[in-house]
JSON list of C-alpha atoms in Angstrom, two decimals:
[
{"chain": "A", "resi": 1, "resn": "MET", "atom": "CA", "xyz": [-10.31, -14.02, 6.28]},
{"chain": "A", "resi": 2, "resn": "ALA", "atom": "CA", "xyz": [-11.47, -13.02, 2.80]},
{"chain": "A", "resi": 3, "resn": "ARG", "atom": "CA", "xyz": [-13.53, -15.17, 0.45]},
{"chain": "A", "resi": 4, "resn": "VAL", "atom": "CA", "xyz": [-13.29, -15.02, -3.32]},
{"chain": "A", "resi": 5, "resn": "VAL", "atom": "CA", "xyz": [-15.95, -16.71, -5.40]},
{"chain": "A", "resi": 6, "resn": "VAL", "atom": "CA", "xyz": [-15.16, -18.00, -8.89]},
{"chain": "A", "resi": 7, "resn": "ASP", "atom": "CA", "xyz": [-18.21, -18.78, -11.04]},
{"chain": "A", "resi": 8, "resn": "VAL", "atom": "CA", "xyz": [-17.31, -21.00, -14.01]},
{"chain": "A", "resi": 9, "resn": "MET", "atom": "CA", "xyz": [-19.72, -21.36, -16.91]},
{"chain": "A", "resi": 10, "resn": "LEU", "atom": "CA", "xyz": [-19.55, -22.89, -20.36]},
{"chain": "A", "resi": 11, "resn": "LYS", "atom": "CA", "xyz": [-19.11, -20.28, -23.08]},
{"chain": "A", "resi": 12, "resn": "PRO", "atom": "CA", "xyz": [-22.44, -19.35, -24.71]},
{"chain": "A", "resi": 13, "resn": "GLU", "atom": "CA", "xyz": [-21.51, -21.04, -28.00]},
{"chain": "A", "resi": 14, "resn": "ILE", "atom": "CA", "xyz": [-20.78, -24.38, -26.26]},
{"chain": "A", "resi": 15, "resn": "LEU", "atom": "CA", "xyz": [-23.67, -26.83, -25.96]},
{"chain": "A", "resi": 16, "resn": "ASP", "atom": "CA", "xyz": [-24.70, -27.61, -22.37]},
{"chain": "A", "resi": 17, "resn": "PRO", "atom": "CA", "xyz": [-26.17, -31.15, -22.23]},
{"chain": "A", "resi": 18, "resn": "GLN", "atom": "CA", "xyz": [-26.73, -30.94, -18.45]},
{"chain": "A", "resi": 19, "resn": "GLY", "atom": "CA", "xyz": [-28.63, -27.71, -18.84]},
{"chain": "A", "resi": 20, "resn": "GLN", "atom": "CA", "xyz": [-30.66, -29.17, -21.71]},
{"chain": "A", "resi": 21, "resn": "ALA", "atom": "CA", "xyz": [-31.55, -32.21, -19.59]},
{"chain": "A", "resi": 22, "resn": "VAL", "atom": "CA", "xyz": [-32.81, -29.97, -16.78]},
{"chain": "A", "resi": 23, "resn": "ALA", "atom": "CA", "xyz": [-34.74, -27.77, -19.22]},
{"chain": "A", "resi": 24, "resn": "ASN", "atom": "CA", "xyz": [-36.35, -30.86, -20.78]},
{"chain": "A", "resi": 25, "resn": "ALA", "atom": "CA", "xyz": [-37.36, -32.19, -17.35]},
{"chain": "A", "resi": 26, "resn": "LEU", "atom": "CA", "xyz": [-39.00, -28.97, -16.13]},
{"chain": "A", "resi": 27, "resn": "PRO", "atom": "CA", "xyz": [-42.30, -29.44, -18.00]},
{"chain": "A", "resi": 28, "resn": "ARG", "atom": "CA", "xyz": [-42.77, -32.77, -16.20]},
{"chain": "A", "resi": 29, "resn": "LEU", "atom": "CA", "xyz": [-42.67, -30.73, -12.98]},
{"chain": "A", "resi": 30, "resn": "GLY", "atom": "CA", "xyz": [-45.26, -28.32, -14.30]},
{"chain": "A", "resi": 31, "resn": "VAL", "atom": "CA", "xyz": [-42.74, -25.58, -15.11]},
{"chain": "A", "resi": 32, "resn": "ASN", "atom": "CA", "xyz": [-43.44, -24.42, -18.65]},
{"chain": "A", "resi": 33, "resn": "ASP", "atom": "CA", "xyz": [-42.11, -20.86, -18.73]},
{"chain": "A", "resi": 34, "resn": "VAL", "atom": "CA", "xyz": [-38.33, -21.55, -18.70]},
{"chain": "A", "resi": 35, "resn": "ALA", "atom": "CA", "xyz": [-36.66, -20.91, -22.05]},
{"chain": "A", "resi": 36, "resn": "SER", "atom": "CA", "xyz": [-33.23, -22.40, -21.28]},
{"chain": "A", "resi": 37, "resn": "VAL", "atom": "CA", "xyz": [-30.98, -23.62, -18.48]},
{"chain": "A", "resi": 38, "resn": "ARG", "atom": "CA", "xyz": [-27.17, -23.44, -18.24]},
{"chain": "A", "resi": 39, "resn": "ILE", "atom": "CA", "xyz": [-25.27, -25.40, -15.60]},
{"chain": "A", "resi": 40, "resn": "GLY", "atom": "CA", "xyz": [-22.02, -24.10, -14.12]},
{"chain": "A", "resi": 41, "resn": "ARG", "atom": "CA", "xyz": [-20.05, -24.37, -10.92]},
{"chain": "A", "resi": 42, "resn": "ARG", "atom": "CA", "xyz": [-19.15, -22.09, -8.03]},
{"chain": "A", "resi": 43, "resn": "VAL", "atom": "CA", "xyz": [-15.77, -22.33, -6.33]},
{"chain": "A", "resi": 44, "resn": "GLU", "atom": "CA", "xyz": [-15.09, -20.54, -3.02]},
{"chain": "A", "resi": 45, "resn": "ILE", "atom": "CA", "xyz": [-11.51, -19.70, -2.10]},
{"chain": "A", "resi": 46, "resn": "ASP", "atom": "CA", "xyz": [-10.80, -18.47, 1.43]},
{"chain": "A", "resi": 47, "resn": "PHE", "atom": "CA", "xyz": [-7.64, -16.41, 1.76]},
{"chain": "A", "resi": 48, "resn": "ALA", "atom": "CA", "xyz": [-5.91, -15.86, 5.11]},
{"chain": "A", "resi": 49, "resn": "GLY", "atom": "CA", "xyz": [-5.90, -12.07, 5.26]},
{"chain": "A", "resi": 50, "resn": "GLU", "atom": "CA", "xyz": [-6.85, -9.85, 2.32]},
{"chain": "A", "resi": 51, "resn": "ALA", "atom": "CA", "xyz": [-8.49, -11.18, -0.84]},
{"chain": "A", "resi": 52, "resn": "ASP", "atom": "CA", "xyz": [-5.89, -11.62, -3.57]},
{"chain": "A", "resi": 53, "resn": "LEU", "atom": "CA", "xyz": [-7.77, -11.23, -6.84]},
{"chain": "A", "resi": 54, "resn": "GLU", "atom": "CA", "xyz": [-4.66, -11.68, -8.98]},
{"chain": "A", "resi": 55, "resn": "ARG", "atom": "CA", "xyz": [-3.87, -14.97, -7.24]},
{"chain": "A", "resi": 56, "resn": "ALA", "atom": "CA", "xyz": [-7.52, -16.05, -7.62]},
{"chain": "A", "resi": 57, "resn": "ARG", "atom": "CA", "xyz": [-7.35, -15.20, -11.34]},
{"chain": "A", "resi": 58, "resn": "GLU", "atom": "CA", "xyz": [-4.18, -17.27, -11.67]},
{"chain": "A", "resi": 59, "resn": "ILE", "atom": "CA", "xyz": [-5.86, -20.21, -9.90]},
{"chain": "A", "resi": 60, "resn": "ALA", "atom": "CA", "xyz": [-8.90, -19.93, -12.16]},
{"chain": "A", "resi": 61, "resn": "ASP", "atom": "CA", "xyz": [-6.78, -19.69, -15.32]},
{"chain": "A", "resi": 62, "resn": "LYS", "atom": "CA", "xyz": [-4.54, -22.63, -14.49]},
{"chain": "A", "resi": 63, "resn": "LEU", "atom": "CA", "xyz": [-6.80, -24.97, -12.54]},
{"chain": "A", "resi": 64, "resn": "LEU", "atom": "CA", "xyz": [-10.51, -24.14, -12.30]},
{"chain": "A", "resi": 65, "resn": "ALA", "atom": "CA", "xyz": [-11.55, -23.25, -15.85]},
{"chain": "A", "resi": 66, "resn": "ASN", "atom": "CA", "xyz": [-10.78, -24.57, -19.30]},
{"chain": "A", "resi": 67, "resn": "PRO", "atom": "CA", "xyz": [-10.35, -21.32, -21.28]},
{"chain": "A", "resi": 68, "resn": "VAL", "atom": "CA", "xyz": [-11.18, -23.04, -24.55]},
{"chain": "A", "resi": 69, "resn": "ILE", "atom": "CA", "xyz": [-14.77, -23.84, -23.52]},
{"chain": "A", "resi": 70, "resn": "GLU", "atom": "CA", "xyz": [-15.38, -21.96, -20.25]},
{"chain": "A", "resi": 71, "resn": "ASP", "atom": "CA", "xyz": [-15.58, -18.40, -18.98]},
{"chain": "A", "resi": 72, "resn": "TYR", "atom": "CA", "xyz": [-15.33, -17.36, -15.36]},
{"chain": "A", "resi": 73, "resn": "GLU", "atom": "CA", "xyz": [-16.14, -14.41, -13.13]},
{"chain": "A", "resi": 74, "resn": "ILE", "atom": "CA", "xyz": [-14.37, -13.57, -9.88]},
{"chain": "A", "resi": 75, "resn": "ARG", "atom": "CA", "xyz": [-15.82, -11.59, -6.99]},
{"chain": "A", "resi": 76, "resn": "VAL", "atom": "CA", "xyz": [-15.08, -10.96, -3.34]},
{"chain": "A", "resi": 77, "resn": "VAL", "atom": "CA", "xyz": [-17.79, -11.87, -0.82]},
{"chain": "A", "resi": 78, "resn": "GLU", "atom": "CA", "xyz": [-17.96, -11.77, 2.95]},
{"chain": "A", "resi": 79, "resn": "ALA", "atom": "CA", "xyz": [-16.97, -15.07, 4.53]},
{"chain": "A", "resi": 80, "resn": "ALA", "atom": "CA", "xyz": [-19.69, -16.72, 6.57]}
]
């Protein structure tokens, strides 16, 4: 079994209200040295057999990411 990880993040020019909320809350926890926070999501796809990066890219393009506001990175990792 092969695992492909797709990390989806908002494009840098898109405001991230979740990230801003976390960044604003950090000083209340005594954390004052964080300049910014961006929130994204990680999707793990387990393939039966070899990792199919082209299929994973197709899945990400059509289902997992909104290309207008999000970027994504794909990588193969060892399945646990």
